[in-house]
PDB file of C-alpha atoms in Angstrom:
ATOM      1  CA  UNK W   1      11.851 -29.527 -13.810  1.00 51.00           C
ATOM      2  CA  UNK W   2      12.534 -25.831 -13.335  1.00 46.00           C
ATOM      3  CA  UNK W   3      10.412 -25.014 -16.412  1.00 49.00           C
ATOM      4  CA  UNK W   4       7.489 -27.047 -15.021  1.00 43.00           C
ATOM      5  CA  UNK W   5       7.761 -25.295 -11.650  1.00 38.00           C
ATOM      6  CA  UNK W   6       7.798 -21.840 -13.271  1.00 39.00           C
ATOM      7  CA  UNK W   7       4.811 -22.770 -15.445  1.00 40.00           C
ATOM      8  CA  UNK W   8       2.851 -23.880 -12.392  1.00 38.00           C
ATOM      9  CA  UNK W   9       3.726 -20.649 -10.564  1.00 42.00           C
ATOM     10  CA  UNK W  10       2.534 -18.629 -13.570  1.00 42.00           C
ATOM     11  CA  UNK W  11      -0.747 -20.551 -13.767  1.00 39.00           C
ATOM     12  CA  UNK W  12      -1.331 -20.137 -10.014  1.00 42.00           C
ATOM     13  CA  UNK W  13      -0.623 -16.401 -10.175  1.00 44.00           C
ATOM     14  CA  UNK W  14      -2.953 -15.940 -13.153  1.00 43.00           C
ATOM     15  CA  UNK W  15      -5.622 -17.959 -11.369  1.00 43.00           C
ATOM     16  CA  UNK W  16      -5.394 -15.697  -8.327  1.00 43.00           C
ATOM     17  CA  UNK W  17      -5.544 -12.599 -10.500  1.00 41.00           C
ATOM     18  CA  UNK W  18      -8.673 -13.846 -12.240  1.00 43.00           C
ATOM     19  CA  UNK W  19     -10.305 -15.048  -9.007  1.00 49.00           C
ATOM     20  CA  UNK W  20     -10.120 -11.685  -7.256  1.00 59.00           C
ATOM     21  CA  UNK W  21     -12.841  -9.552  -8.852  1.00 91.00           C
ATOM     22  CA  UNK W  22     -13.256  -6.933  -6.112  1.00 94.00           C
ATOM     23  CA  UNK W  23     -11.539  -5.827  -2.928  1.00 95.00           C
ATOM     24  CA  UNK W  24     -13.131  -7.454   0.096  1.00 94.00           C
ATOM     25  CA  UNK W  25     -11.316  -7.392   3.414  1.00 93.00           C
ATOM     26  CA  UNK W  26     -11.901 -10.149   5.932  1.00 94.00           C
ATOM     27  CA  UNK W  27     -11.559 -10.706   9.661  1.00 94.00           C
ATOM     28  CA  UNK W  28     -12.193 -13.348  12.299  1.00 95.00           C
ATOM     29  CA  UNK W  29     -15.588 -13.570  13.994  1.00 94.00           C
ATOM     30  CA  UNK W  30     -14.676 -16.480  16.274  1.00 91.00           C
ATOM     31  CA  UNK W  31     -15.115 -16.240  20.053  1.00 91.00           C
ATOM     32  CA  UNK W  32     -11.362 -16.361  20.690  1.00 93.00           C
ATOM     33  CA  UNK W  33     -10.636 -13.424  18.352  1.00 90.00           C
ATOM     34  CA  UNK W  34      -8.602 -15.095  15.638  1.00 93.00           C
ATOM     35  CA  UNK W  35      -8.893 -17.565  12.801  1.00 95.00           C
ATOM     36  CA  UNK W  36      -6.146 -19.945  11.708  1.00 96.00           C
ATOM     37  CA  UNK W  37      -4.898 -19.491   8.161  1.00 97.00           C
ATOM     38  CA  UNK W  38      -3.842 -22.860   6.744  1.00 98.00           C
ATOM     39  CA  UNK W  39      -1.756 -24.053   3.809  1.00 98.00           C
ATOM     40  CA  UNK W  40      -4.719 -25.937   2.337  1.00 97.00           C
ATOM     41  CA  UNK W  41      -8.463 -26.143   3.059  1.00 98.00           C
ATOM     42  CA  UNK W  42      -8.353 -28.697   5.881  1.00 97.00           C
ATOM     43  CA  UNK W  43      -8.458 -28.419   9.672  1.00 96.00           C
ATOM     44  CA  UNK W  44      -5.465 -30.779   9.711  1.00 97.00           C
ATOM     45  CA  UNK W  45      -3.331 -28.619   7.387  1.00 98.00           C
ATOM     46  CA  UNK W  46      -0.353 -26.626   8.661  1.00 98.00           C
ATOM     47  CA  UNK W  47      -1.143 -23.180  10.143  1.00 97.00           C
ATOM     48  CA  UNK W  48       0.859 -20.426   8.408  1.00 97.00           C
ATOM     49  CA  UNK W  49      -0.531 -17.366  10.228  1.00 95.00           C
ATOM     50  CA  UNK W  50      -3.702 -16.119  11.891  1.00 94.00           C
ATOM     51  CA  UNK W  51      -6.436 -13.732  10.827  1.00 94.00           C
ATOM     52  CA  UNK W  52      -7.409 -11.431  13.746  1.00 92.00           C
ATOM     53  CA  UNK W  53     -10.765  -9.829  14.498  1.00 91.00           C
ATOM     54  CA  UNK W  54     -11.627  -6.496  12.895  1.00 84.00           C
ATOM     55  CA  UNK W  55      -9.695  -3.680  14.547  1.00 72.00           C
ATOM     56  CA  UNK W  56     -11.600  -0.382  14.643  1.00 65.00           C
ATOM     57  CA  UNK W  57     -13.877  -1.702  11.919  1.00 67.00           C
ATOM     58  CA  UNK W  58     -11.216  -2.847   9.452  1.00 79.00           C
ATOM     59  CA  UNK W  59     -10.295  -6.418   8.632  1.00 82.00           C
ATOM     60  CA  UNK W  60      -6.664  -7.447   8.332  1.00 86.00           C
ATOM     61  CA  UNK W  61      -6.939  -9.885   5.419  1.00 92.00           C
ATOM     62  CA  UNK W  62      -7.940  -9.680   1.774  1.00 94.00           C
ATOM     63  CA  UNK W  63     -10.465 -12.217   0.524  1.00 95.00           C
ATOM     64  CA  UNK W  64      -9.317 -13.943  -2.671  1.00 93.00           C
ATOM     65  CA  UNK W  65     -12.017 -16.584  -3.047  1.00 94.00           C
ATOM     66  CA  UNK W  66     -15.167 -17.166  -0.968  1.00 95.00           C
ATOM     67  CA  UNK W  67     -16.244 -20.755  -0.475  1.00 95.00           C
ATOM     68  CA  UNK W  68     -19.117 -22.332   1.426  1.00 96.00           C
ATOM     69  CA  UNK W  69     -16.756 -24.128   3.825  1.00 97.00           C
ATOM     70  CA  UNK W  70     -13.271 -22.722   3.147  1.00 98.00           C
ATOM     71  CA  UNK W  71     -12.181 -19.349   1.799  1.00 98.00           C
ATOM     72  CA  UNK W  72      -8.815 -18.320   0.382  1.00 97.00           C
ATOM     73  CA  UNK W  73      -7.326 -15.172   1.935  1.00 96.00           C
ATOM     74  CA  UNK W  74      -4.186 -13.078   1.736  1.00 93.00           C
ATOM     75  CA  UNK W  75      -2.619 -11.481   4.802  1.00 91.00           C
ATOM     76  CA  UNK W  76       0.344  -9.324   3.841  1.00 83.00           C
ATOM     77  CA  UNK W  77       2.108 -11.579   1.347  1.00 83.00           C
ATOM     78  CA  UNK W  78       0.903 -14.899   2.798  1.00 93.00           C
ATOM     79  CA  UNK W  79      -1.896 -16.781   1.047  1.00 96.00           C
ATOM     80  CA  UNK W  80      -3.875 -19.522   2.765  1.00 98.00           C
ATOM     81  CA  UNK W  81      -7.272 -20.915   3.710  1.00 98.00           C
ATOM     82  CA  UNK W  82      -9.664 -20.095   6.566  1.00 97.00           C
ATOM     83  CA  UNK W  83     -12.857 -21.780   7.721  1.00 97.00           C
ATOM     84  CA  UNK W  84     -15.629 -19.592   6.257  1.00 97.00           C
ATOM     85  CA  UNK W  85     -18.051 -20.007   9.171  1.00 96.00           C
ATOM     86  CA  UNK W  86     -15.826 -17.833  11.408  1.00 96.00           C
ATOM     87  CA  UNK W  87     -14.963 -15.127   8.870  1.00 96.00           C
ATOM     88  CA  UNK W  88     -16.598 -11.726   8.397  1.00 94.00           C
ATOM     89  CA  UNK W  89     -16.138  -9.466   5.367  1.00 93.00           C
ATOM     90  CA  UNK W  90     -16.340  -5.835   4.311  1.00 91.00           C
ATOM     91  CA  UNK W  91     -16.068  -4.158   0.916  1.00 92.00           C
ATOM     92  CA  UNK W  92     -16.385  -0.730  -0.654  1.00 92.00           C
ATOM     93  CA  UNK W  93     -17.983  -1.744  -3.950  1.00 93.00           C
ATOM     94  CA  UNK W  94     -21.741  -1.276  -3.627  1.00 92.00           C
ATOM     95  CA  UNK W  95     -22.708  -1.940  -7.277  1.00 91.00           C
ATOM     96  CA  UNK W  96     -24.709   1.303  -7.233  1.00 90.00           C
ATOM     97  CA  UNK W  97     -23.612   2.615 -10.631  1.00 90.00           C
ATOM     98  CA  UNK W  98     -21.072   5.168  -9.384  1.00 94.00           C
ATOM     99  CA  UNK W  99     -17.637   5.352 -11.057  1.00 96.00           C
ATOM    100  CA  UNK W 100     -15.367   2.565  -9.788  1.00 96.00           C
ATOM    101  CA  UNK W 101     -11.711   2.547  -8.771  1.00 97.00           C
ATOM    102  CA  UNK W 102     -10.032  -0.338 -10.615  1.00 97.00           C
ATOM    103  CA  UNK W 103      -6.464  -1.542 -10.038  1.00 97.00           C
ATOM    104  CA  UNK W 104      -4.317  -0.886 -13.101  1.00 97.00           C
ATOM    105  CA  UNK W 105      -0.969  -2.294 -11.936  1.00 95.00           C
ATOM    106  CA  UNK W 106      -0.244  -6.036 -12.089  1.00 94.00           C
ATOM    107  CA  UNK W 107       0.149  -5.854  -8.301  1.00 93.00           C
ATOM    108  CA  UNK W 108      -1.473  -2.745  -6.813  1.00 96.00           C
ATOM    109  CA  UNK W 109      -0.422  -1.925  -3.234  1.00 95.00           C
ATOM    110  CA  UNK W 110      -2.890  -0.789  -0.590  1.00 94.00           C
ATOM    111  CA  UNK W 111      -1.882   1.280   2.412  1.00 93.00           C
ATOM    112  CA  UNK W 112      -3.184   2.106   5.867  1.00 88.00           C
ATOM    113  CA  UNK W 113      -2.297   4.954   8.237  1.00 81.00           C
ATOM    114  CA  UNK W 114       0.059   4.428  11.178  1.00 74.00           C
ATOM    115  CA  UNK W 115      -1.904   7.060  13.143  1.00 68.00           C
ATOM    116  CA  UNK W 116       1.177   8.915  14.329  1.00 65.00           C
ATOM    117  CA  UNK W 117       0.558  12.484  15.421  1.00 60.00           C
ATOM    118  CA  UNK W 118       2.832  13.866  12.705  1.00 62.00           C
ATOM    119  CA  UNK W 119       0.422  13.522   9.781  1.00 63.00           C
ATOM    120  CA  UNK W 120      -0.259  10.724   7.350  1.00 65.00           C
ATOM    121  CA  UNK W 121       2.412   8.057   7.157  1.00 79.00           C
ATOM    122  CA  UNK W 122       1.297   5.044   5.194  1.00 86.00           C
ATOM    123  CA  UNK W 123       2.032   1.450   6.126  1.00 87.00           C
ATOM    124  CA  UNK W 124       1.714  -1.432   3.675  1.00 89.00           C
ATOM    125  CA  UNK W 125      -1.652  -3.188   4.104  1.00 88.00           C
ATOM    126  CA  UNK W 126      -1.680  -5.680   1.242  1.00 90.00           C
ATOM    127  CA  UNK W 127      -2.213  -5.731  -2.496  1.00 91.00           C
ATOM    128  CA  UNK W 128      -4.770  -6.498  -5.170  1.00 92.00           C
ATOM    129  CA  UNK W 129      -4.264  -7.540  -8.769  1.00 92.00           C
ATOM    130  CA  UNK W 130      -4.787  -5.682 -12.019  1.00 96.00           C
ATOM    131  CA  UNK W 131      -8.479  -5.418 -12.904  1.00 96.00           C
ATOM    132  CA  UNK W 132      -9.697  -5.806  -9.321  1.00 96.00           C
ATOM    133  CA  UNK W 133     -12.533  -3.392  -8.500  1.00 96.00           C
ATOM    134  CA  UNK W 134     -11.409  -1.595  -5.361  1.00 96.00           C
ATOM    135  CA  UNK W 135     -14.406   0.618  -4.599  1.00 95.00           C
ATOM    136  CA  UNK W 136     -17.201   2.861  -5.723  1.00 94.00           C
ATOM    137  CA  UNK W 137     -17.282   4.483  -2.266  1.00 92.00           C
ATOM    138  CA  UNK W 138     -14.108   6.586  -1.998  1.00 94.00           C
ATOM    139  CA  UNK W 139     -12.716  10.098  -1.773  1.00 94.00           C
ATOM    140  CA  UNK W 140      -9.667  11.625  -3.505  1.00 96.00           C
ATOM    141  CA  UNK W 141      -7.367  13.407  -1.062  1.00 94.00           C
ATOM    142  CA  UNK W 142      -5.171  16.396  -1.914  1.00 94.00           C
ATOM    143  CA  UNK W 143      -2.020  14.256  -1.541  1.00 93.00           C
ATOM    144  CA  UNK W 144      -2.912  12.057  -4.545  1.00 95.00           C
ATOM    145  CA  UNK W 145      -4.351   9.089  -2.642  1.00 95.00           C
ATOM    146  CA  UNK W 146      -7.874   7.749  -2.670  1.00 96.00           C
ATOM    147  CA  UNK W 147      -9.241   6.813   0.748  1.00 94.00           C
ATOM    148  CA  UNK W 148     -11.713   4.031   1.528  1.00 91.00           C
ATOM    149  CA  UNK W 149     -13.277   4.870   4.868  1.00 80.00           C
ATOM    150  CA  UNK W 150     -14.565   2.530   7.540  1.00 73.00           C
ATOM    151  CA  UNK W 151     -15.402   2.945  11.234  1.00 65.00           C
ATOM    152  CA  UNK W 152     -11.974   4.209  12.285  1.00 69.00           C
ATOM    153  CA  UNK W 153      -9.208   2.780  10.109  1.00 77.00           C
ATOM    154  CA  UNK W 154      -8.826   3.650   6.451  1.00 88.00           C
ATOM    155  CA  UNK W 155      -7.357   2.002   3.368  1.00 92.00           C
ATOM    156  CA  UNK W 156      -5.511   4.191   0.868  1.00 94.00           C
ATOM    157  CA  UNK W 157      -4.512   3.614  -2.756  1.00 97.00           C
ATOM    158  CA  UNK W 158      -2.288   5.863  -4.848  1.00 97.00           C
ATOM    159  CA  UNK W 159      -4.138   7.756  -7.588  1.00 97.00           C
ATOM    160  CA  UNK W 160      -1.495   6.623 -10.127  1.00 97.00           C
ATOM    161  CA  UNK W 161      -2.133   2.930  -9.336  1.00 98.00           C
ATOM    162  CA  UNK W 162      -5.836   2.932 -10.257  1.00 98.00           C
ATOM    163  CA  UNK W 163      -8.169   4.055 -12.992  1.00 97.00           C
ATOM    164  CA  UNK W 164     -11.670   5.463 -12.564  1.00 97.00           C
ATOM    165  CA  UNK W 165     -14.158   3.487 -14.658  1.00 95.00           C
ATOM    166  CA  UNK W 166     -17.755   4.612 -15.259  1.00 93.00           C
TER     167      UNK W 166
END
């Protein structure tokens, strides 16, 4: 039984790694400002967390799989389903031929700034899987992190955790 469970976990993890081709963040667009994240794609399924609206132009979830009715998302380390009609998205991969940042760790962490007055202090944002295209719109900072800029908030990824691919 334990072997079957571990095999299923491995298959699920591999499936998620293959499903996520590029970093796309997501956020709620509903009138009430949040979107329920459910265990399975059904309005009757258990709610495990919520996806808030974009804050200063940055979504708080990572899109794993886009569907016409339901989409799979990751918020922190929780994975669930949201109703696609009330979800907005943003990415930094424009397909314009520029060199791309690609995740090279099995699980590549992403960071955001805590906006304290004492300089950059990164907070965990979420993670992407090896091979995921993170961006072709980015800038390398002097501290060894790439930054993906949006309206106000930024996402950062350590230079050692990615490779630049033409």
